[in-house]
Amino acid sequence: VIRRVLGKTGIACSVLGLGTVKLGRNTGVKYPAGFEIPSDDEAARLIGRASELGIDVIDTAPAYGTSEERLGKLLKGERERWTIVTKCGELFEDGVSRFDFSASGVRGSVERSLRRLETDRVEVVLVHSDGEVEKQMGEELWEELARLKREGKVRAIGVSTKSVEGARACMARSDVLMMTLNAGYLDEREVIEEAGRRGVGVLIKKALASGHGKDPGASLKMVVGTSGVTSAIVGTISVGHLEGNCRAVEEKA
Ligand SMILES: NC(=O)c1ccc[n+]([C@@H]2O[C@H](COP(=O)([O-])OP(=O)(O)OC[C@H]3O[C@@H](n4cnc5c(N)ncnc54)[C@H](OP(=O)(O)O)[C@@H]3O)[C@@H](O)[C@H]2O)c1
């Protein structure tokens, strides 16, 4: 898969990334069908194949159940080849999500993510927005993220947003933004292009409308062909789908 540089961070990453909600959580998620969380062998096969295909960005979050902890084991020995993106601000405990956007909450979350991922630093940490915090992120939170960066625990910071307004509000202070774009939802296209022009790295979530879209290949080609987009983070636990998605982005490139 072709690679692009993630905004001004200097981090090169594959244009197709792997989303890992389905590696760690199958309750309270909005996919079209229920699914079993893959076994360790299945997850290892998926990640091994992703590696072979040249995929080197992997997206996780504390909110994705056991995803971070599993990646800690699954990426062992391969850590250096991966760009790990995780989040902070949304926690998942005893089967329920809870938000904590305080500076101390965010620090605790990042430090816990590092322990779960069995690493001493992650490439990207994004605030896992609830749709509101992104519109007015407090100075204390930005400062805590900057401190984590100075300490070397995090290389790049930003926000996973839920609205055009939120993305605009966070853009000036973010190295990276995660936004939504797919064939059925184009509202964020302009703000994505703007982020690209301003040197902010752009990761796309829900490029296939979380599995609800009609033509996955066409949606993915549109997404990676959109100016400003660095990488489409597609969530899959199917090796066949992973390979198909790779072919689609190669055809586009
Ligand atoms: N707030 C946030 O920060 C946030 C929110 C949502 C998502 N994300 C991140 O973005 C990633 C992607 O978002 P998403 O998982 O919601 O949605 P998505 O990538 O648009 O779609 C994933 C769904 O599409 C299916 N799929 C994948 N490739 C396919 C193909 N070629 N043909 C048919 N179906 C296919 C998958 O099923 P199979 O497993 O069967 O392939 C899965 O159910 C997540 O995994 C997560 O890392 C972040």
PDB file of C-alpha atoms and ligand atoms in Angstrom:
ATOM      1  CA  VAL A   1       0.000   0.000   0.000  1.00  0.00           C
ATOM      2  CA  ILE A   2       1.196   3.511  -0.717  1.00  0.00           C
ATOM      3  CA  ARG A   3       2.259   5.714   2.167  1.00  0.00           C
ATOM      4  CA  ARG A   4       1.717   9.356   2.994  1.00  0.00           C
ATOM      5  CA  VAL A   5       3.085  11.688   5.633  1.00  0.00           C
ATOM      6  CA  LEU A   6       0.745  12.500   8.514  1.00  0.00           C
ATOM      7  CA  GLY A   7       0.609  16.274   8.305  1.00  0.00           C
ATOM      8  CA  LYS A   8       3.553  18.033   9.928  1.00  0.00           C
ATOM      9  CA  THR A   9       4.299  15.144  12.294  1.00  0.00           C
ATOM     10  CA  GLY A  10       6.768  13.608   9.824  1.00  0.00           C
ATOM     11  CA  ILE A  11       5.253  10.173  10.504  1.00  0.00           C
ATOM     12  CA  ALA A  12       4.846   8.208   7.265  1.00  0.00           C
ATOM     13  CA  CYS A  13       1.850   5.887   7.251  1.00  0.00           C
ATOM     14  CA  SER A  14      -0.035   3.622   4.895  1.00  0.00           C
ATOM     15  CA  VAL A  15      -3.058   5.138   3.178  1.00  0.00           C
ATOM     16  CA  LEU A  16      -5.119   2.255   4.588  1.00  0.00           C
ATOM     17  CA  GLY A  17      -5.048   1.672   8.352  1.00  0.00           C
ATOM     18  CA  LEU A  18      -6.619  -0.966  10.564  1.00  0.00           C
ATOM     19  CA  GLY A  19      -9.386  -0.066  13.032  1.00  0.00           C
ATOM     20  CA  THR A  20      -9.699  -2.392  15.994  1.00  0.00           C
ATOM     21  CA  VAL A  21     -13.054  -1.840  17.710  1.00  0.00           C
ATOM     22  CA  LYS A  22     -14.061  -5.369  16.700  1.00  0.00           C
ATOM     23  CA  LEU A  23     -10.943  -6.893  18.282  1.00  0.00           C
ATOM     24  CA  GLY A  24     -12.095  -5.840  21.725  1.00  0.00           C
ATOM     25  CA  ARG A  25     -15.762  -4.997  21.968  1.00  0.00           C
ATOM     26  CA  ASN A  26     -19.026  -6.369  20.584  1.00  0.00           C
ATOM     27  CA  THR A  27     -21.586  -4.706  22.824  1.00  0.00           C
ATOM     28  CA  GLY A  28     -22.981  -1.187  22.423  1.00  0.00           C
ATOM     29  CA  VAL A  29     -21.497  -0.897  18.910  1.00  0.00           C
ATOM     30  CA  LYS A  30     -23.386   0.117  15.787  1.00  0.00           C
ATOM     31  CA  TYR A  31     -22.366  -2.446  13.171  1.00  0.00           C
ATOM     32  CA  PRO A  32     -25.078  -3.948  10.956  1.00  0.00           C
ATOM     33  CA  ALA A  33     -24.642  -7.462  12.356  1.00  0.00           C
ATOM     34  CA  GLY A  34     -23.542  -9.041  15.600  1.00  0.00           C
ATOM     35  CA  PHE A  35     -20.135 -10.736  15.618  1.00  0.00           C
ATOM     36  CA  GLU A  36     -17.827 -12.839  17.750  1.00  0.00           C
ATOM     37  CA  ILE A  37     -14.637 -11.174  18.944  1.00  0.00           C
ATOM     38  CA  PRO A  38     -11.784 -12.951  17.073  1.00  0.00           C
ATOM     39  CA  SER A  39      -9.662 -15.486  18.927  1.00  0.00           C
ATOM     40  CA  ASP A  40      -5.966 -14.794  19.527  1.00  0.00           C
ATOM     41  CA  ASP A  41      -5.042 -16.944  16.511  1.00  0.00           C
ATOM     42  CA  GLU A  42      -7.542 -15.179  14.251  1.00  0.00           C
ATOM     43  CA  ALA A  43      -6.416 -11.756  15.452  1.00  0.00           C
ATOM     44  CA  ALA A  44      -2.760 -12.703  14.908  1.00  0.00           C
ATOM     45  CA  ARG A  45      -3.554 -13.869  11.367  1.00  0.00           C
ATOM     46  CA  LEU A  46      -5.371 -10.606  10.612  1.00  0.00           C
ATOM     47  CA  ILE A  47      -2.526  -8.445  11.888  1.00  0.00           C
ATOM     48  CA  GLY A  48       0.083 -10.624  10.176  1.00  0.00           C
ATOM     49  CA  ARG A  49      -1.725 -10.242   6.854  1.00  0.00           C
ATOM     50  CA  ALA A  50      -2.106  -6.482   7.390  1.00  0.00           C
ATOM     51  CA  SER A  51       1.650  -6.307   7.931  1.00  0.00           C
ATOM     52  CA  GLU A  52       2.354  -8.278   4.752  1.00  0.00           C
ATOM     53  CA  LEU A  53       0.115  -5.928   2.803  1.00  0.00           C
ATOM     54  CA  GLY A  54       2.152  -2.954   4.048  1.00  0.00           C
ATOM     55  CA  ILE A  55      -0.434  -1.585   6.468  1.00  0.00           C
ATOM     56  CA  ASP A  56       1.348   0.135   9.322  1.00  0.00           C
ATOM     57  CA  VAL A  57      -1.246   2.312  11.083  1.00  0.00           C
ATOM     58  CA  ILE A  58      -3.421   0.759  13.748  1.00  0.00           C
ATOM     59  CA  ASP A  59      -6.166   2.582  15.608  1.00  0.00           C
ATOM     60  CA  THR A  60      -7.369   1.636  19.073  1.00  0.00           C
ATOM     61  CA  ALA A  61      -8.881   3.236  22.180  1.00  0.00           C
ATOM     62  CA  PRO A  62      -9.586   2.495  25.823  1.00  0.00           C
ATOM     63  CA  ALA A  63     -13.249   2.596  24.770  1.00  0.00           C
ATOM     64  CA  TYR A  64     -12.719  -0.473  22.553  1.00  0.00           C
ATOM     65  CA  GLY A  65     -12.838  -2.949  25.433  1.00  0.00           C
ATOM     66  CA  THR A  66      -9.831  -5.295  25.363  1.00  0.00           C
ATOM     67  CA  SER A  67      -8.426  -3.904  22.087  1.00  0.00           C
ATOM     68  CA  GLU A  68      -5.394  -2.101  23.574  1.00  0.00           C
ATOM     69  CA  GLU A  69      -4.464  -4.981  25.840  1.00  0.00           C
ATOM     70  CA  ARG A  70      -4.692  -7.455  22.986  1.00  0.00           C
ATOM     71  CA  LEU A  71      -2.586  -5.249  20.712  1.00  0.00           C
ATOM     72  CA  GLY A  72       0.068  -5.109  23.431  1.00  0.00           C
ATOM     73  CA  LYS A  73       0.486  -8.873  22.975  1.00  0.00           C
ATOM     74  CA  LEU A  74      -0.195  -9.043  19.233  1.00  0.00           C
ATOM     75  CA  LEU A  75       2.317  -6.370  18.221  1.00  0.00           C
ATOM     76  CA  LYS A  76       5.090  -7.726  20.418  1.00  0.00           C
ATOM     77  CA  GLY A  77       8.389  -7.844  18.546  1.00  0.00           C
ATOM     78  CA  GLU A  78       6.821  -5.779  15.752  1.00  0.00           C
ATOM     79  CA  ARG A  79       6.251  -2.588  17.706  1.00  0.00           C
ATOM     80  CA  GLU A  80       8.690  -0.487  15.692  1.00  0.00           C
ATOM     81  CA  ARG A  81       6.932  -1.038  12.386  1.00  0.00           C
ATOM     82  CA  TRP A  82       3.557   0.251  13.647  1.00  0.00           C
ATOM     83  CA  THR A  83       2.124   3.715  14.051  1.00  0.00           C
ATOM     84  CA  ILE A  84      -0.196   3.278  17.014  1.00  0.00           C
ATOM     85  CA  VAL A  85      -3.114   5.675  17.377  1.00  0.00           C
ATOM     86  CA  THR A  86      -5.018   5.569  20.642  1.00  0.00           C
ATOM     87  CA  LYS A  87      -7.481   7.878  22.398  1.00  0.00           C
ATOM     88  CA  CYS A  88      -8.274   9.355  25.765  1.00  0.00           C
ATOM     89  CA  GLY A  89     -11.311  10.856  27.433  1.00  0.00           C
ATOM     90  CA  GLU A  90     -13.721   7.953  26.916  1.00  0.00           C
ATOM     91  CA  LEU A  91     -13.377   4.957  29.204  1.00  0.00           C
ATOM     92  CA  PHE A  92     -15.101   1.607  29.013  1.00  0.00           C
ATOM     93  CA  GLU A  93     -15.633  -0.046  32.382  1.00  0.00           C
ATOM     94  CA  ASP A  94     -17.897  -2.969  33.263  1.00  0.00           C
ATOM     95  CA  GLY A  95     -19.518  -2.789  29.864  1.00  0.00           C
ATOM     96  CA  VAL A  96     -20.345   0.932  29.932  1.00  0.00           C
ATOM     97  CA  SER A  97     -18.688   4.023  28.460  1.00  0.00           C
ATOM     98  CA  ARG A  98     -17.886   6.977  30.658  1.00  0.00           C
ATOM     99  CA  PHE A  99     -16.214  10.284  29.778  1.00  0.00           C
ATOM    100  CA  ASP A 100     -13.477  12.040  31.722  1.00  0.00           C
ATOM    101  CA  PHE A 101     -11.854  14.980  29.952  1.00  0.00           C
ATOM    102  CA  SER A 102     -10.062  16.352  33.028  1.00  0.00           C
ATOM    103  CA  ALA A 103      -6.287  16.838  32.745  1.00  0.00           C
ATOM    104  CA  SER A 104      -5.586  14.216  35.414  1.00  0.00           C
ATOM    105  CA  GLY A 105      -8.104  11.826  33.847  1.00  0.00           C
ATOM    106  CA  VAL A 106      -6.446  12.173  30.465  1.00  0.00           C
ATOM    107  CA  ARG A 107      -2.957  11.661  31.894  1.00  0.00           C
ATOM    108  CA  GLY A 108      -4.126   8.577  33.795  1.00  0.00           C
ATOM    109  CA  SER A 109      -5.742   7.260  30.631  1.00  0.00           C
ATOM    110  CA  VAL A 110      -2.635   7.712  28.468  1.00  0.00           C
ATOM    111  CA  GLU A 111      -0.421   6.092  31.098  1.00  0.00           C
ATOM    112  CA  ARG A 112      -2.824   3.154  31.346  1.00  0.00           C
ATOM    113  CA  SER A 113      -2.886   2.843  27.541  1.00  0.00           C
ATOM    114  CA  LEU A 114       0.922   2.642  27.483  1.00  0.00           C
ATOM    115  CA  ARG A 115       0.833  -0.169  30.066  1.00  0.00           C
ATOM    116  CA  ARG A 116      -1.873  -2.043  28.165  1.00  0.00           C
ATOM    117  CA  LEU A 117      -0.068  -1.592  24.858  1.00  0.00           C
ATOM    118  CA  GLU A 118       3.190  -2.689  26.539  1.00  0.00           C
ATOM    119  CA  THR A 119       5.080   0.264  25.119  1.00  0.00           C
ATOM    120  CA  ASP A 120       6.701   3.457  26.405  1.00  0.00           C
ATOM    121  CA  ARG A 121       5.197   5.793  23.814  1.00  0.00           C
ATOM    122  CA  VAL A 122       2.470   5.992  21.197  1.00  0.00           C
ATOM    123  CA  GLU A 123       2.664   7.893  17.931  1.00  0.00           C
ATOM    124  CA  VAL A 124      -0.764   9.554  18.214  1.00  0.00           C
ATOM    125  CA  VAL A 125      -3.218  10.254  21.046  1.00  0.00           C
ATOM    126  CA  LEU A 126      -6.596  11.738  20.155  1.00  0.00           C
ATOM    127  CA  VAL A 127      -9.207  13.068  22.528  1.00  0.00           C
ATOM    128  CA  HIS A 128     -12.158  10.706  22.064  1.00  0.00           C
ATOM    129  CA  SER A 129     -14.819  13.363  21.785  1.00  0.00           C
ATOM    130  CA  ASP A 130     -18.373  12.954  23.016  1.00  0.00           C
ATOM    131  CA  GLY A 131     -19.436  15.495  20.388  1.00  0.00           C
ATOM    132  CA  GLU A 132     -19.407  18.405  22.841  1.00  0.00           C
ATOM    133  CA  VAL A 133     -15.893  18.694  24.278  1.00  0.00           C
ATOM    134  CA  GLU A 134     -14.454  19.322  20.800  1.00  0.00           C
ATOM    135  CA  LYS A 135     -16.352  22.601  20.489  1.00  0.00           C
ATOM    136  CA  GLN A 136     -14.619  24.136  23.477  1.00  0.00           C
ATOM    137  CA  MET A 137     -11.618  22.191  24.654  1.00  0.00           C
ATOM    138  CA  GLY A 138     -10.230  23.663  27.855  1.00  0.00           C
ATOM    139  CA  GLU A 139      -6.744  25.117  28.082  1.00  0.00           C
ATOM    140  CA  GLU A 140      -5.855  22.649  30.859  1.00  0.00           C
ATOM    141  CA  LEU A 141      -6.568  19.698  28.603  1.00  0.00           C
ATOM    142  CA  TRP A 142      -4.475  21.090  25.738  1.00  0.00           C
ATOM    143  CA  GLU A 143      -1.642  21.783  28.167  1.00  0.00           C
ATOM    144  CA  GLU A 144      -1.736  18.280  29.584  1.00  0.00           C
ATOM    145  CA  LEU A 145      -1.569  16.837  26.061  1.00  0.00           C
ATOM    146  CA  ALA A 146       1.380  19.119  25.261  1.00  0.00           C
ATOM    147  CA  ARG A 147       3.104  17.969  28.463  1.00  0.00           C
ATOM    148  CA  LEU A 148       2.646  14.304  27.518  1.00  0.00           C
ATOM    149  CA  LYS A 149       4.228  15.162  24.187  1.00  0.00           C
ATOM    150  CA  ARG A 150       7.207  16.897  25.813  1.00  0.00           C
ATOM    151  CA  GLU A 151       7.697  13.873  28.066  1.00  0.00           C
ATOM    152  CA  GLY A 152       7.976  11.700  24.946  1.00  0.00           C
ATOM    153  CA  LYS A 153       4.987   9.542  25.881  1.00  0.00           C
ATOM    154  CA  VAL A 154       3.112  10.760  22.820  1.00  0.00           C
ATOM    155  CA  ARG A 155       4.481  11.961  19.505  1.00  0.00           C
ATOM    156  CA  ALA A 156       1.406  13.735  18.119  1.00  0.00           C
ATOM    157  CA  ILE A 157      -1.886  14.925  19.617  1.00  0.00           C
ATOM    158  CA  GLY A 158      -5.328  15.808  18.363  1.00  0.00           C
ATOM    159  CA  VAL A 159      -9.012  15.035  18.519  1.00  0.00           C
ATOM    160  CA  SER A 160     -11.409  12.492  17.045  1.00  0.00           C
ATOM    161  CA  THR A 161     -14.287  14.810  16.268  1.00  0.00           C
ATOM    162  CA  LYS A 162     -17.971  14.383  15.523  1.00  0.00           C
ATOM    163  CA  SER A 163     -18.855  17.633  13.781  1.00  0.00           C
ATOM    164  CA  VAL A 164     -17.589  20.240  11.326  1.00  0.00           C
ATOM    165  CA  GLU A 165     -17.824  22.851  14.067  1.00  0.00           C
ATOM    166  CA  GLY A 166     -15.761  20.679  16.424  1.00  0.00           C
ATOM    167  CA  ALA A 167     -13.077  19.957  13.846  1.00  0.00           C
ATOM    168  CA  ARG A 168     -12.764  23.677  13.048  1.00  0.00           C
ATOM    169  CA  ALA A 169     -12.490  24.565  16.728  1.00  0.00           C
ATOM    170  CA  CYS A 170      -9.692  22.024  17.359  1.00  0.00           C
ATOM    171  CA  MET A 171      -7.701  22.414  14.176  1.00  0.00           C
ATOM    172  CA  ALA A 172      -5.218  25.076  15.256  1.00  0.00           C
ATOM    173  CA  ARG A 173      -3.944  23.058  18.234  1.00  0.00           C
ATOM    174  CA  SER A 174      -4.066  19.570  16.692  1.00  0.00           C
ATOM    175  CA  ASP A 175      -1.275  17.688  14.915  1.00  0.00           C
ATOM    176  CA  VAL A 176      -3.835  15.133  13.769  1.00  0.00           C
ATOM    177  CA  LEU A 177      -7.630  15.041  13.463  1.00  0.00           C
ATOM    178  CA  MET A 178      -9.808  11.983  13.015  1.00  0.00           C
ATOM    179  CA  MET A 179     -12.933  12.802  11.040  1.00  0.00           C
ATOM    180  CA  THR A 180     -15.755  11.019   9.227  1.00  0.00           C
ATOM    181  CA  LEU A 181     -16.152  10.711   5.467  1.00  0.00           C
ATOM    182  CA  ASN A 182     -17.952   8.144   3.326  1.00  0.00           C
ATOM    183  CA  ALA A 183     -20.071   7.977   0.176  1.00  0.00           C
ATOM    184  CA  GLY A 184     -23.235   8.725   2.159  1.00  0.00           C
ATOM    185  CA  TYR A 185     -21.772  11.471   4.361  1.00  0.00           C
ATOM    186  CA  LEU A 186     -19.755  14.263   2.778  1.00  0.00           C
ATOM    187  CA  ASP A 187     -20.429  17.083   5.271  1.00  0.00           C
ATOM    188  CA  GLU A 188     -16.843  17.118   6.569  1.00  0.00           C
ATOM    189  CA  ARG A 189     -15.143  17.201   3.164  1.00  0.00           C
ATOM    190  CA  GLU A 190     -14.327  20.905   3.229  1.00  0.00           C
ATOM    191  CA  VAL A 191     -12.951  20.862   6.741  1.00  0.00           C
ATOM    192  CA  ILE A 192     -10.824  17.828   5.808  1.00  0.00           C
ATOM    193  CA  GLU A 193      -9.402  19.735   2.838  1.00  0.00           C
ATOM    194  CA  GLU A 194      -8.743  22.719   5.070  1.00  0.00           C
ATOM    195  CA  ALA A 195      -6.914  20.529   7.611  1.00  0.00           C
ATOM    196  CA  GLY A 196      -4.759  19.185   4.791  1.00  0.00           C
ATOM    197  CA  ARG A 197      -3.867  22.697   3.620  1.00  0.00           C
ATOM    198  CA  ARG A 198      -2.890  23.640   7.170  1.00  0.00           C
ATOM    199  CA  GLY A 199      -0.587  20.640   7.627  1.00  0.00           C
ATOM    200  CA  VAL A 200      -2.839  18.754  10.034  1.00  0.00           C
ATOM    201  CA  GLY A 201      -2.753  14.974   9.518  1.00  0.00           C
ATOM    202  CA  VAL A 202      -6.183  13.529   8.740  1.00  0.00           C
ATOM    203  CA  LEU A 203      -7.316  10.027   9.663  1.00  0.00           C
ATOM    204  CA  ILE A 204     -10.744   8.967   8.443  1.00  0.00           C
ATOM    205  CA  LYS A 205     -13.111   6.811  10.501  1.00  0.00           C
ATOM    206  CA  LYS A 206     -16.291   5.151   9.170  1.00  0.00           C
ATOM    207  CA  ALA A 207     -15.052   5.259   5.546  1.00  0.00           C
ATOM    208  CA  LEU A 208     -17.503   2.414   4.902  1.00  0.00           C
ATOM    209  CA  ALA A 209     -20.275   3.948   7.028  1.00  0.00           C
ATOM    210  CA  SER A 210     -19.475   1.335   9.730  1.00  0.00           C
ATOM    211  CA  GLY A 211     -20.556  -1.393   7.301  1.00  0.00           C
ATOM    212  CA  HIS A 212     -23.891   0.257   6.418  1.00  0.00           C
ATOM    213  CA  GLY A 213     -22.681   1.653   3.069  1.00  0.00           C
ATOM    214  CA  LYS A 214     -23.582   0.089  -0.288  1.00  0.00           C
ATOM    215  CA  ASP A 215     -20.346  -0.102  -2.288  1.00  0.00           C
ATOM    216  CA  PRO A 216     -17.353  -0.337   0.057  1.00  0.00           C
ATOM    217  CA  GLY A 217     -14.742  -0.204  -2.718  1.00  0.00           C
ATOM    218  CA  ALA A 218     -16.181   2.967  -4.243  1.00  0.00           C
ATOM    219  CA  SER A 219     -16.523   4.710  -0.877  1.00  0.00           C
ATOM    220  CA  LEU A 220     -12.954   3.856   0.075  1.00  0.00           C
ATOM    221  CA  LYS A 221     -11.566   5.093  -3.255  1.00  0.00           C
ATOM    222  CA  MET A 222     -13.424   8.373  -2.837  1.00  0.00           C
ATOM    223  CA  VAL A 223     -12.087   8.751   0.713  1.00  0.00           C
ATOM    224  CA  VAL A 224      -8.415   8.148  -0.079  1.00  0.00           C
ATOM    225  CA  GLY A 225      -8.751  10.326  -3.179  1.00  0.00           C
ATOM    226  CA  THR A 226     -10.030  13.285  -1.150  1.00  0.00           C
ATOM    227  CA  SER A 227      -7.521  16.077  -0.732  1.00  0.00           C
ATOM    228  CA  GLY A 228      -6.279  16.338   2.838  1.00  0.00           C
ATOM    229  CA  VAL A 229      -6.830  12.684   3.748  1.00  0.00           C
ATOM    230  CA  THR A 230      -3.723  10.903   5.003  1.00  0.00           C
ATOM    231  CA  SER A 231      -5.171   7.512   5.828  1.00  0.00           C
ATOM    232  CA  ALA A 232      -8.518   5.705   5.962  1.00  0.00           C
ATOM    233  CA  ILE A 233      -8.800   3.633   9.122  1.00  0.00           C
ATOM    234  CA  VAL A 234     -11.085   0.779   8.157  1.00  0.00           C
ATOM    235  CA  GLY A 235     -12.380  -1.547  10.841  1.00  0.00           C
ATOM    236  CA  THR A 236     -12.386  -5.184   9.799  1.00  0.00           C
ATOM    237  CA  ILE A 237     -11.882  -8.615  11.292  1.00  0.00           C
ATOM    238  CA  SER A 238     -12.053 -10.330   7.889  1.00  0.00           C
ATOM    239  CA  VAL A 239      -8.812 -11.086   6.039  1.00  0.00           C
ATOM    240  CA  GLY A 240     -10.789 -11.196   2.777  1.00  0.00           C
ATOM    241  CA  HIS A 241     -12.220  -7.721   3.364  1.00  0.00           C
ATOM    242  CA  LEU A 242      -8.799  -6.412   4.357  1.00  0.00           C
ATOM    243  CA  GLU A 243      -7.324  -7.680   1.087  1.00  0.00           C
ATOM    244  CA  GLY A 244     -10.220  -6.270  -0.926  1.00  0.00           C
ATOM    245  CA  ASN A 245      -9.864  -2.879   0.740  1.00  0.00           C
ATOM    246  CA  CYS A 246      -6.159  -2.885  -0.040  1.00  0.00           C
ATOM    247  CA  ARG A 247      -6.846  -3.620  -3.691  1.00  0.00           C
ATOM    248  CA  ALA A 248      -9.373  -0.784  -3.816  1.00  0.00           C
ATOM    249  CA  VAL A 249      -6.921   1.807  -2.489  1.00  0.00           C
ATOM    250  CA  GLU A 250      -4.163   0.507  -4.790  1.00  0.00           C
ATOM    251  CA  GLU A 251      -6.445   0.910  -7.803  1.00  0.00           C
ATOM    252  CA  LYS A 252      -7.178   4.457  -6.735  1.00  0.00           C
ATOM    253  CA  ALA A 253      -3.505   5.264  -6.231  1.00  0.00           C
TER     254      ALA A 253
HETATM  255  N1  LIG B   1     -15.107   8.273  17.821  1.00  0.00           N
HETATM  256  C1  LIG B   1     -14.070   7.655  17.277  1.00  0.00           C
HETATM  257  O1  LIG B   1     -12.921   7.998  17.507  1.00  0.00           O
HETATM  258  C2  LIG B   1     -14.314   6.518  16.335  1.00  0.00           C
HETATM  259  C3  LIG B   1     -15.610   6.164  16.036  1.00  0.00           C
HETATM  260  C4  LIG B   1     -15.796   5.131  15.144  1.00  0.00           C
HETATM  261  C5  LIG B   1     -14.694   4.502  14.600  1.00  0.00           C
HETATM  262  N2  LIG B   1     -13.441   4.840  14.919  1.00  0.00           N
HETATM  263  C6  LIG B   1     -12.259   4.144  14.346  1.00  0.00           C
HETATM  264  O2  LIG B   1     -12.421   4.019  12.963  1.00  0.00           O
HETATM  265  C7  LIG B   1     -12.438   2.640  12.604  1.00  0.00           C
HETATM  266  C8  LIG B   1     -13.372   2.439  11.451  1.00  0.00           C
HETATM  267  O3  LIG B   1     -14.705   2.790  11.778  1.00  0.00           O
HETATM  268  P1  LIG B   1     -15.855   1.709  11.883  1.00  0.00           P
HETATM  269  O4  LIG B   1     -15.249   0.408  12.296  1.00  0.00           O
HETATM  270  O5  LIG B   1     -16.952   2.280  12.695  1.00  0.00           O
HETATM  271  O6  LIG B   1     -16.429   1.641  10.417  1.00  0.00           O
HETATM  272  P2  LIG B   1     -15.948   1.290   8.936  1.00  0.00           P
HETATM  273  O7  LIG B   1     -14.493   1.110   8.832  1.00  0.00           O
HETATM  274  O8  LIG B   1     -16.634   2.242   8.052  1.00  0.00           O
HETATM  275  O9  LIG B   1     -16.693  -0.115   8.705  1.00  0.00           O
HETATM  276  C9  LIG B   1     -16.367  -1.269   9.381  1.00  0.00           C
HETATM  277  C10 LIG B   1     -17.419  -2.324   9.034  1.00  0.00           C
HETATM  278  O10 LIG B   1     -17.393  -2.555   7.619  1.00  0.00           O
HETATM  279  C11 LIG B   1     -17.190  -3.936   7.352  1.00  0.00           C
HETATM  280  N3  LIG B   1     -16.269  -4.038   6.203  1.00  0.00           N
HETATM  281  C12 LIG B   1     -14.953  -3.710   6.147  1.00  0.00           C
HETATM  282  N4  LIG B   1     -14.454  -3.930   4.909  1.00  0.00           N
HETATM  283  C13 LIG B   1     -15.484  -4.411   4.166  1.00  0.00           C
HETATM  284  C14 LIG B   1     -15.595  -4.830   2.822  1.00  0.00           C
HETATM  285  N5  LIG B   1     -14.567  -4.798   1.978  1.00  0.00           N
HETATM  286  N6  LIG B   1     -16.803  -5.285   2.387  1.00  0.00           N
HETATM  287  C15 LIG B   1     -17.870  -5.321   3.227  1.00  0.00           C
HETATM  288  N7  LIG B   1     -17.822  -4.934   4.518  1.00  0.00           N
HETATM  289  C16 LIG B   1     -16.644  -4.486   4.985  1.00  0.00           C
HETATM  290  C17 LIG B   1     -16.606  -4.525   8.612  1.00  0.00           C
HETATM  291  O11 LIG B   1     -17.032  -5.861   8.752  1.00  0.00           O
HETATM  292  P3  LIG B   1     -15.966  -7.087   8.712  1.00  0.00           P
HETATM  293  O12 LIG B   1     -15.306  -7.092  10.047  1.00  0.00           O
HETATM  294  O13 LIG B   1     -16.826  -8.261   8.459  1.00  0.00           O
HETATM  295  O14 LIG B   1     -15.023  -6.787   7.588  1.00  0.00           O
HETATM  296  C18 LIG B   1     -17.150  -3.624   9.717  1.00  0.00           C
HETATM  297  O15 LIG B   1     -18.390  -4.148  10.211  1.00  0.00           O
HETATM  298  C19 LIG B   1     -12.839   1.910  13.881  1.00  0.00           C
HETATM  299  O16 LIG B   1     -12.463   0.532  13.861  1.00  0.00           O
HETATM  300  C20 LIG B   1     -12.100   2.719  14.883  1.00  0.00           C
HETATM  301  O17 LIG B   1     -10.734   2.331  14.897  1.00  0.00           O
HETATM  302  C21 LIG B   1     -13.227   5.860  15.775  1.00  0.00           C
END
